[in-house]
Coordinates of C-alpha atoms in Angstrom, one line a residue:
M8 CA 36.6 -79.4 -64.9
E9 CA 34.2 -78.1 -62.5
R10 CA 35.3 -74.6 -63.0
A11 CA 35.6 -75.0 -66.9
V12 CA 31.7 -76.1 -67.1
G13 CA 30.7 -73.5 -64.5
R14 CA 31.7 -70.6 -66.7
A15 CA 31.0 -72.6 -70.1
W16 CA 27.5 -72.9 -68.3
R17 CA 27.3 -68.8 -67.8
A18 CA 28.7 -67.9 -71.1
T19 CA 25.6 -69.8 -72.7
R20 CA 22.9 -68.5 -70.3
H21 CA 24.5 -65.2 -71.2
L22 CA 24.1 -65.8 -74.4
A23 CA 20.6 -67.0 -74.1
V24 CA 19.6 -63.7 -73.2
G25 CA 21.5 -62.6 -76.1
F26 CA 19.2 -64.9 -78.2
G27 CA 16.1 -63.6 -76.5
L28 CA 17.4 -59.6 -77.0
S29 CA 17.5 -60.4 -80.6
C30 CA 14.3 -61.6 -80.9
A31 CA 12.6 -58.1 -79.0
C32 CA 14.8 -56.9 -81.6
L33 CA 12.3 -58.1 -84.3
F34 CA 10.0 -55.8 -82.5
L35 CA 11.8 -52.9 -82.1
V36 CA 11.9 -53.4 -85.7
A37 CA 8.6 -53.0 -86.5
L38 CA 7.8 -50.6 -83.9
F39 CA 10.2 -48.3 -85.3
L40 CA 9.4 -49.0 -89.4
I41 CA 5.1 -48.5 -87.8
G42 CA 6.8 -44.8 -85.7
L43 CA 7.9 -44.0 -89.1
A44 CA 5.0 -44.4 -90.9
A45 CA 2.6 -42.8 -88.2
T46 CA 5.1 -40.1 -88.3
A47 CA 4.6 -39.4 -92.0
L48 CA 1.1 -39.2 -91.9
V49 CA 1.7 -36.7 -89.5
V50 CA -1.0 -37.9 -86.9
G51 CA 1.2 -40.3 -85.3
A52 CA 4.2 -37.8 -85.0
G53 CA 4.3 -38.6 -80.9
M54 CA 4.9 -42.5 -81.5
L55 CA 7.7 -41.9 -82.8
P56 CA 10.2 -40.7 -80.1
E57 CA 8.5 -42.6 -77.8
T58 CA 9.5 -45.6 -79.7
V59 CA 13.0 -44.4 -79.9
L60 CA 12.9 -43.7 -76.1
T61 CA 12.1 -47.8 -75.7
V62 CA 15.3 -48.2 -77.9
R63 CA 17.1 -46.5 -75.1
R64 CA 15.6 -48.5 -73.0
F65 CA 16.7 -51.7 -74.3
A66 CA 20.1 -50.4 -75.3
G67 CA 20.3 -49.4 -71.4
F68 CA 19.5 -53.2 -70.9
E69 CA 21.9 -54.5 -72.7
R70 CA 24.8 -52.1 -71.6
R71 CA 23.8 -53.0 -68.0
R72 CA 24.1 -56.8 -69.4
V73 CA 27.7 -56.2 -70.6
G74 CA 29.1 -54.4 -67.6
V75 CA 27.9 -57.6 -65.6
W76 CA 30.0 -59.7 -68.0
T77 CA 33.0 -57.8 -68.4
G78 CA 33.1 -55.7 -65.4
V79 CA 33.3 -52.6 -67.0
E80 CA 30.9 -50.5 -67.6
V81 CA 29.7 -49.2 -70.7
P82 CA 28.8 -45.7 -70.9
E83 CA 26.3 -44.0 -72.7
A84 CA 25.4 -40.4 -73.9
Y85 CA 21.8 -38.9 -75.0
A86 CA 19.9 -35.7 -75.4
P87 CA 16.8 -35.5 -73.2
L88 CA 13.7 -35.7 -75.6
T89 CA 11.8 -33.1 -74.0
G90 CA 10.1 -29.9 -75.3
T91 CA 6.7 -30.3 -77.7
V92 CA 6.1 -33.4 -80.1
V93 CA 8.0 -31.2 -83.0
E94 CA 11.6 -30.5 -80.4
R95 CA 11.0 -34.3 -79.7
L96 CA 11.3 -35.6 -83.5
R97 CA 13.9 -33.3 -83.5
G98 CA 16.0 -34.0 -81.0
A99 CA 15.5 -38.0 -81.9
A100 CA 16.5 -37.4 -85.4
D101 CA 19.5 -35.1 -84.6
D102 CA 20.9 -37.1 -81.5
P103 CA 23.6 -39.2 -82.7
G104 CA 23.0 -41.9 -80.0
T105 CA 19.3 -42.4 -82.2
V106 CA 21.5 -44.1 -84.7
R107 CA 23.8 -46.3 -82.7
D108 CA 21.0 -48.0 -80.8
L109 CA 19.5 -48.5 -84.4
R110 CA 22.8 -49.5 -85.6
W111 CA 23.0 -51.7 -82.5
V112 CA 19.2 -53.6 -82.6
G113 CA 20.3 -54.3 -86.4
A114 CA 23.0 -56.3 -85.4
Q115 CA 22.0 -57.8 -82.4
L116 CA 19.3 -59.5 -84.9
L117 CA 22.3 -61.3 -86.5
Y118 CA 24.9 -62.3 -83.7
G119 CA 22.7 -62.1 -81.1
I120 CA 20.9 -65.0 -82.7
G121 CA 23.9 -66.7 -84.6
L122 CA 26.3 -66.5 -81.5
F123 CA 23.5 -68.6 -79.7
F124 CA 23.1 -71.5 -81.7
V125 CA 27.2 -71.9 -81.7
A126 CA 27.1 -72.3 -78.4
V127 CA 24.4 -74.7 -78.4
V128 CA 26.6 -76.4 -81.5
L129 CA 30.1 -76.7 -79.1
W130 CA 27.9 -77.9 -76.5
V131 CA 28.1 -81.4 -78.3
P132 CA 31.7 -81.7 -78.7
A133 CA 32.1 -79.9 -75.7
I134 CA 30.2 -82.9 -74.0
V135 CA 32.1 -85.6 -75.9
F136 CA 35.5 -84.6 -75.8
D137 CA 36.1 -82.5 -73.2
G138 CA 34.0 -85.1 -70.8
L139 CA 36.9 -88.1 -72.2
W140 CA 39.9 -85.5 -72.4
C141 CA 39.4 -84.1 -68.8
G142 CA 37.5 -87.1 -67.2
V143 CA 39.9 -89.6 -68.1
L144 CA 42.4 -88.5 -69.2
G145 CA 42.7 -85.5 -67.0
R146 CA 43.5 -82.8 -69.4
T147 CA 42.8 -79.6 -69.8
P148 CA 38.9 -78.5 -71.6
V149 CA 39.7 -77.3 -75.0
V150 CA 36.2 -77.1 -76.5
L151 CA 34.3 -75.5 -72.9
P152 CA 36.6 -72.6 -73.2
L153 CA 35.4 -71.5 -76.7
L154 CA 31.9 -71.1 -75.0
T155 CA 33.4 -68.2 -72.8
R156 CA 35.4 -67.0 -75.7
T157 CA 31.7 -66.6 -77.5
A158 CA 30.5 -64.4 -74.9
D159 CA 33.6 -62.2 -74.7
L160 CA 33.3 -61.8 -78.2
E161 CA 29.2 -60.9 -78.2
S162 CA 30.3 -58.2 -75.2
A163 CA 32.7 -56.8 -77.1
W164 CA 30.5 -56.6 -80.3
S165 CA 27.6 -54.5 -77.9
R166 CA 30.4 -52.1 -76.3
A167 CA 32.0 -51.2 -79.6
L168 CA 28.3 -50.1 -81.1
L169 CA 26.9 -48.9 -78.1
T170 CA 30.1 -46.6 -76.8
P171 CA 29.2 -43.1 -77.0
S172 CA 31.7 -40.8 -79.3
P173 CA 34.1 -39.0 -77.5
Q174 CA 32.2 -35.7 -78.9
A175 CA 28.8 -37.5 -77.4
R176 CA 30.8 -37.7 -74.0
L177 CA 32.1 -34.6 -74.1
A178 CA 28.3 -33.5 -75.0
R179 CA 26.8 -35.3 -72.0
R180 CA 29.6 -34.1 -69.7
V181 CA 29.2 -30.5 -70.2
E182 CA 25.0 -31.0 -69.9
Q183 CA 26.0 -32.3 -66.7
L184 CA 28.8 -29.9 -65.4
T185 CA 25.6 -26.9 -66.7
E186 CA 23.3 -28.7 -64.3
T187 CA 25.5 -29.3 -61.1
R188 CA 26.5 -26.0 -61.3
A189 CA 23.3 -24.6 -61.4
G190 CA 22.6 -26.5 -58.4
A191 CA 25.5 -25.5 -56.6
V192 CA 24.7 -21.6 -57.5
A193 CA 21.2 -22.4 -56.1
A194 CA 22.5 -24.3 -52.4
H195 CA 25.6 -21.2 -52.6
G196 CA 22.5 -18.9 -52.4
A197 CA 20.2 -21.2 -49.8
E198 CA 23.3 -21.8 -47.5
L199 CA 23.9 -17.9 -47.5
R200 CA 20.3 -16.7 -46.5
R201 CA 20.7 -19.2 -44.2
I202 CA 24.0 -17.7 -42.6
E203 CA 21.7 -14.3 -43.2
R204 CA 19.2 -15.8 -41.4
D205 CA 20.6 -16.7 -38.3
L206 CA 22.6 -13.7 -38.0
H207 CA 19.7 -11.5 -38.8
D208 CA 17.0 -13.3 -35.6
G209 CA 19.8 -14.6 -33.6
T210 CA 23.5 -12.7 -33.3
Q211 CA 22.3 -9.4 -34.2
A212 CA 19.0 -9.4 -32.1
R213 CA 21.4 -10.0 -29.3
L214 CA 24.0 -7.6 -29.8
V215 CA 21.1 -4.7 -30.6
S216 CA 19.9 -6.1 -26.9
L217 CA 23.3 -6.0 -26.0
S218 CA 23.8 -2.5 -26.9
M219 CA 20.8 -1.3 -25.2
R220 CA 21.5 -2.9 -21.9
I221 CA 24.9 -1.3 -21.5
G222 CA 23.4 2.2 -22.6
L223 CA 21.0 1.9 -19.8
A224 CA 23.4 0.6 -17.5
K225 CA 25.7 3.3 -18.3
R226 CA 23.0 5.9 -17.5
A227 CA 22.0 4.2 -14.6
Y228 CA 25.4 3.5 -13.0
D229 CA 25.6 7.6 -11.6
T230 CA 22.4 7.2 -10.0
D231 CA 21.2 3.6 -8.5
P232 CA 24.9 1.8 -8.8
A233 CA 23.1 -1.6 -8.0
T234 CA 20.8 -1.4 -11.1
G235 CA 23.4 -0.6 -12.9
R236 CA 25.4 -3.4 -12.3
A237 CA 22.4 -5.8 -12.4
L238 CA 22.2 -4.5 -16.2
L239 CA 26.0 -5.5 -16.9
D240 CA 25.9 -8.6 -15.5
E241 CA 22.8 -9.3 -17.6
A242 CA 24.5 -7.6 -20.9
Q243 CA 27.5 -10.1 -20.0
T244 CA 25.1 -12.7 -20.2
Q245 CA 23.6 -11.5 -23.2
A246 CA 27.4 -11.6 -25.1
E247 CA 28.2 -14.7 -23.9
E248 CA 25.1 -15.9 -25.4
A249 CA 25.8 -14.1 -28.6
L250 CA 29.5 -15.1 -29.2
T251 CA 27.8 -19.1 -28.8
E252 CA 25.5 -18.3 -31.7
L253 CA 28.1 -17.1 -33.8
R254 CA 30.4 -20.1 -32.8
H255 CA 27.1 -22.1 -34.1
V256 CA 27.1 -20.3 -37.1
V257 CA 30.8 -20.7 -37.9
R258 CA 29.9 -24.5 -37.0
G259 CA 27.4 -24.2 -40.0
I260 CA 29.4 -22.7 -42.7
H261 CA 33.2 -25.2 -41.8
P262 CA 32.9 -27.1 -38.6
P263 CA 36.0 -26.2 -36.4
V264 CA 36.4 -29.8 -35.5
L265 CA 37.3 -30.8 -39.0
T266 CA 40.4 -29.0 -39.1
D267 CA 41.3 -30.0 -35.3
R268 CA 40.5 -33.7 -35.3
G269 CA 40.1 -34.6 -39.0
L270 CA 37.3 -36.3 -41.1
E271 CA 37.7 -39.2 -38.7
G272 CA 37.7 -37.4 -35.6
A273 CA 34.8 -35.1 -36.9
V274 CA 32.0 -38.0 -37.8
R275 CA 33.4 -39.8 -34.2
A276 CA 32.0 -36.5 -32.7
L277 CA 28.5 -36.3 -34.8
A278 CA 27.9 -40.1 -34.1
A279 CA 29.0 -38.8 -30.2
S280 CA 26.4 -36.5 -29.6
S281 CA 24.1 -38.2 -32.2
A282 CA 20.5 -39.7 -30.4
L283 CA 21.3 -42.6 -31.9
D284 CA 23.9 -45.2 -31.0
V285 CA 26.3 -45.1 -34.2
E286 CA 28.9 -47.5 -34.6
V287 CA 31.8 -45.7 -37.2
S288 CA 34.3 -47.9 -38.7
V289 CA 37.1 -46.7 -41.2
D290 CA 37.9 -48.7 -44.3
G291 CA 40.7 -48.1 -47.2
T292 CA 43.8 -47.1 -47.3
D293 CA 45.4 -43.9 -45.1
D294 CA 48.6 -42.5 -46.6
G295 CA 48.4 -39.9 -44.4
T296 CA 47.3 -37.0 -46.5
R297 CA 43.8 -35.6 -46.1
A298 CA 41.1 -34.8 -48.6
P299 CA 40.6 -31.5 -49.5
A300 CA 38.6 -29.0 -47.0
A301 CA 35.6 -28.6 -49.5
V302 CA 35.5 -32.8 -50.0
E303 CA 36.1 -33.3 -46.3
A304 CA 33.1 -30.6 -45.4
A305 CA 30.7 -32.0 -47.7
A306 CA 31.2 -35.0 -46.2
Y307 CA 31.0 -34.4 -42.7
F308 CA 27.3 -32.3 -43.7
A309 CA 26.3 -35.4 -45.4
V310 CA 26.9 -37.6 -42.2
A311 CA 25.1 -34.9 -40.1
E312 CA 21.9 -34.4 -42.1
A313 CA 21.7 -38.5 -42.8
L314 CA 22.0 -38.8 -38.8
T315 CA 19.7 -36.0 -38.0
N316 CA 17.5 -37.5 -40.7
A317 CA 17.6 -41.1 -39.0
A318 CA 17.3 -39.5 -35.8
R319 CA 14.1 -37.4 -36.5
H320 CA 12.5 -40.0 -39.3
S321 CA 13.6 -43.1 -39.1
G322 CA 12.5 -44.5 -35.9
A323 CA 15.5 -46.6 -35.6
E324 CA 17.4 -46.9 -32.4
R325 CA 21.1 -47.7 -33.9
A326 CA 23.0 -46.4 -37.1
S327 CA 26.3 -47.3 -38.4
V328 CA 28.4 -44.7 -40.5
T329 CA 31.1 -46.6 -42.8
L330 CA 34.2 -44.2 -43.8
T331 CA 36.1 -45.4 -46.9
R332 CA 39.4 -43.3 -48.0
T333 CA 41.6 -43.8 -51.1
P334 CA 43.9 -41.8 -52.7
R335 CA 41.3 -40.1 -54.8
L336 CA 38.2 -40.7 -53.6
V337 CA 36.5 -40.8 -50.3
R338 CA 32.9 -42.7 -50.1
V339 CA 30.4 -42.2 -46.7
R340 CA 28.0 -44.9 -46.5
V341 CA 25.1 -43.9 -43.3
H342 CA 22.8 -47.4 -42.7
D343 CA 19.8 -46.9 -40.1
E344 CA 17.4 -50.0 -39.9
G345 CA 14.6 -47.8 -39.2
R346 CA 11.3 -47.7 -41.0
G347 CA 12.8 -46.6 -44.6
G348 CA 11.0 -44.6 -47.3
A349 CA 12.7 -41.6 -47.2
E350 CA 12.7 -39.5 -50.7
E351 CA 13.3 -36.5 -52.0
A352 CA 10.8 -33.8 -52.2
L353 CA 10.4 -29.9 -51.9
T354 CA 8.4 -27.9 -50.5
G355 CA 5.3 -25.9 -52.7
T356 CA 6.3 -22.0 -51.1
D357 CA 10.6 -22.5 -51.7
P358 CA 11.7 -25.1 -54.1
E359 CA 14.9 -24.3 -53.0
Q360 CA 14.2 -25.3 -49.2
P361 CA 14.1 -29.2 -49.2
R362 CA 11.4 -30.7 -47.4
G363 CA 11.7 -33.6 -44.7
T364 CA 14.8 -35.6 -45.3
G365 CA 17.3 -32.6 -46.6
L366 CA 18.6 -35.3 -49.1
I367 CA 18.2 -32.4 -51.9
G368 CA 21.2 -30.6 -49.8
I369 CA 23.0 -33.4 -49.4
R370 CA 23.0 -34.4 -53.4
R371 CA 23.5 -30.7 -54.5
R372 CA 26.6 -30.5 -52.1
V373 CA 28.1 -33.4 -53.3
A374 CA 27.2 -32.8 -56.9
A375 CA 29.1 -29.3 -56.7
L376 CA 32.3 -31.6 -56.0
D377 CA 31.4 -33.9 -59.3
G378 CA 30.3 -36.7 -56.4
T379 CA 27.5 -39.1 -56.2
V380 CA 24.5 -39.8 -53.8
R381 CA 22.7 -43.0 -53.5
L382 CA 19.9 -43.5 -51.7
T383 CA 17.9 -47.1 -51.1
S384 CA 15.5 -47.0 -48.5
P385 CA 12.5 -49.0 -49.6
A386 CA 9.5 -49.2 -47.5
G387 CA 10.0 -51.1 -44.0
G388 CA 13.6 -50.2 -44.1
P389 CA 16.7 -50.5 -43.8
T390 CA 17.7 -46.8 -45.3
D391 CA 21.2 -46.8 -47.0
I392 CA 22.8 -43.2 -48.1
E393 CA 26.2 -43.8 -50.0
V394 CA 28.2 -40.8 -50.8
E395 CA 31.1 -40.8 -53.1
L396 CA 33.5 -37.5 -53.6
P397 CA 36.4 -37.9 -55.4
C398 CA 39.8 -36.0 -53.9
A399 CA 40.6 -35.0 -57.3
W400 CA 39.6 -33.2 -60.2

């Protein structure tokens, strides 16, 4: 009985929020009519796109509300309203999402109010009948489940009205892939420039110096063997340093530890070498198969960047890394109890180089694999960076 009452009460609260949203839809209708009138008079043409954006925000709130109630998210697909006033007007008029949202606004006015009053009316027989039926006779509630079904019905109608068409979702998906491809190309170019800079400023300079040392040693060897041997010793030292730098460059492309020990072992090696006290935990299933090499590399570099940022900027002494592996997903979460305030920012001189936290580099690398990055870092901490990478495309 208590469980049935609890579910009915949650359903009533859900319907009450829907009733409030229906009242807000009255405001949206008035606002949209005013926007149309202002656009017809030309002087207020910029008001209509802003009205459409306001409607989108209310529709987004309803999508999240339905997702929380049903446990299944409601997707959205909108064309961006950018550019001049004329371009924004054209975008709002041509976007199928505008008509879909306005249709939902009109329907929400009806079923949002109507179903809430149905719930209010149902509470009377629920208290009288189910109170006697369950409290005295110990039977299963009859009326209380109807309140939950009423909330389910409202959510089903909202989902049907707000779910984008397959064509709209496909168009939005194409836009997302275009954006991630551009980010992947930019990240690839930046990575190539980094490798070229490391080779040019480090390894190449040492090899040139090594060649000069060997040449000097060859000239001095016949007349001054001691000097020649000293030059050869210096050349050997420089050769070892050049080899070390080459290994460093190779690790920046694809760390050998990933190939040898897998993602878990590589992350544990990162934790051991970090300036912080890092705890590594592994969750999820492990069927013995490894994720694709690109996925492991992206997860590894995300952890490396996050730990480096935490050591440099957070002021924390400890951090934790959680790896979750499922047959279709790799999830990495890096947590620290530092000062927080991490943000994504670009330098003013080179828009492709991240400043400070390097989070843009993480996001671009992950987006290229159709993954997602979530950052939570309020002022005062803590900071959480969660990366999700699909293992199949």
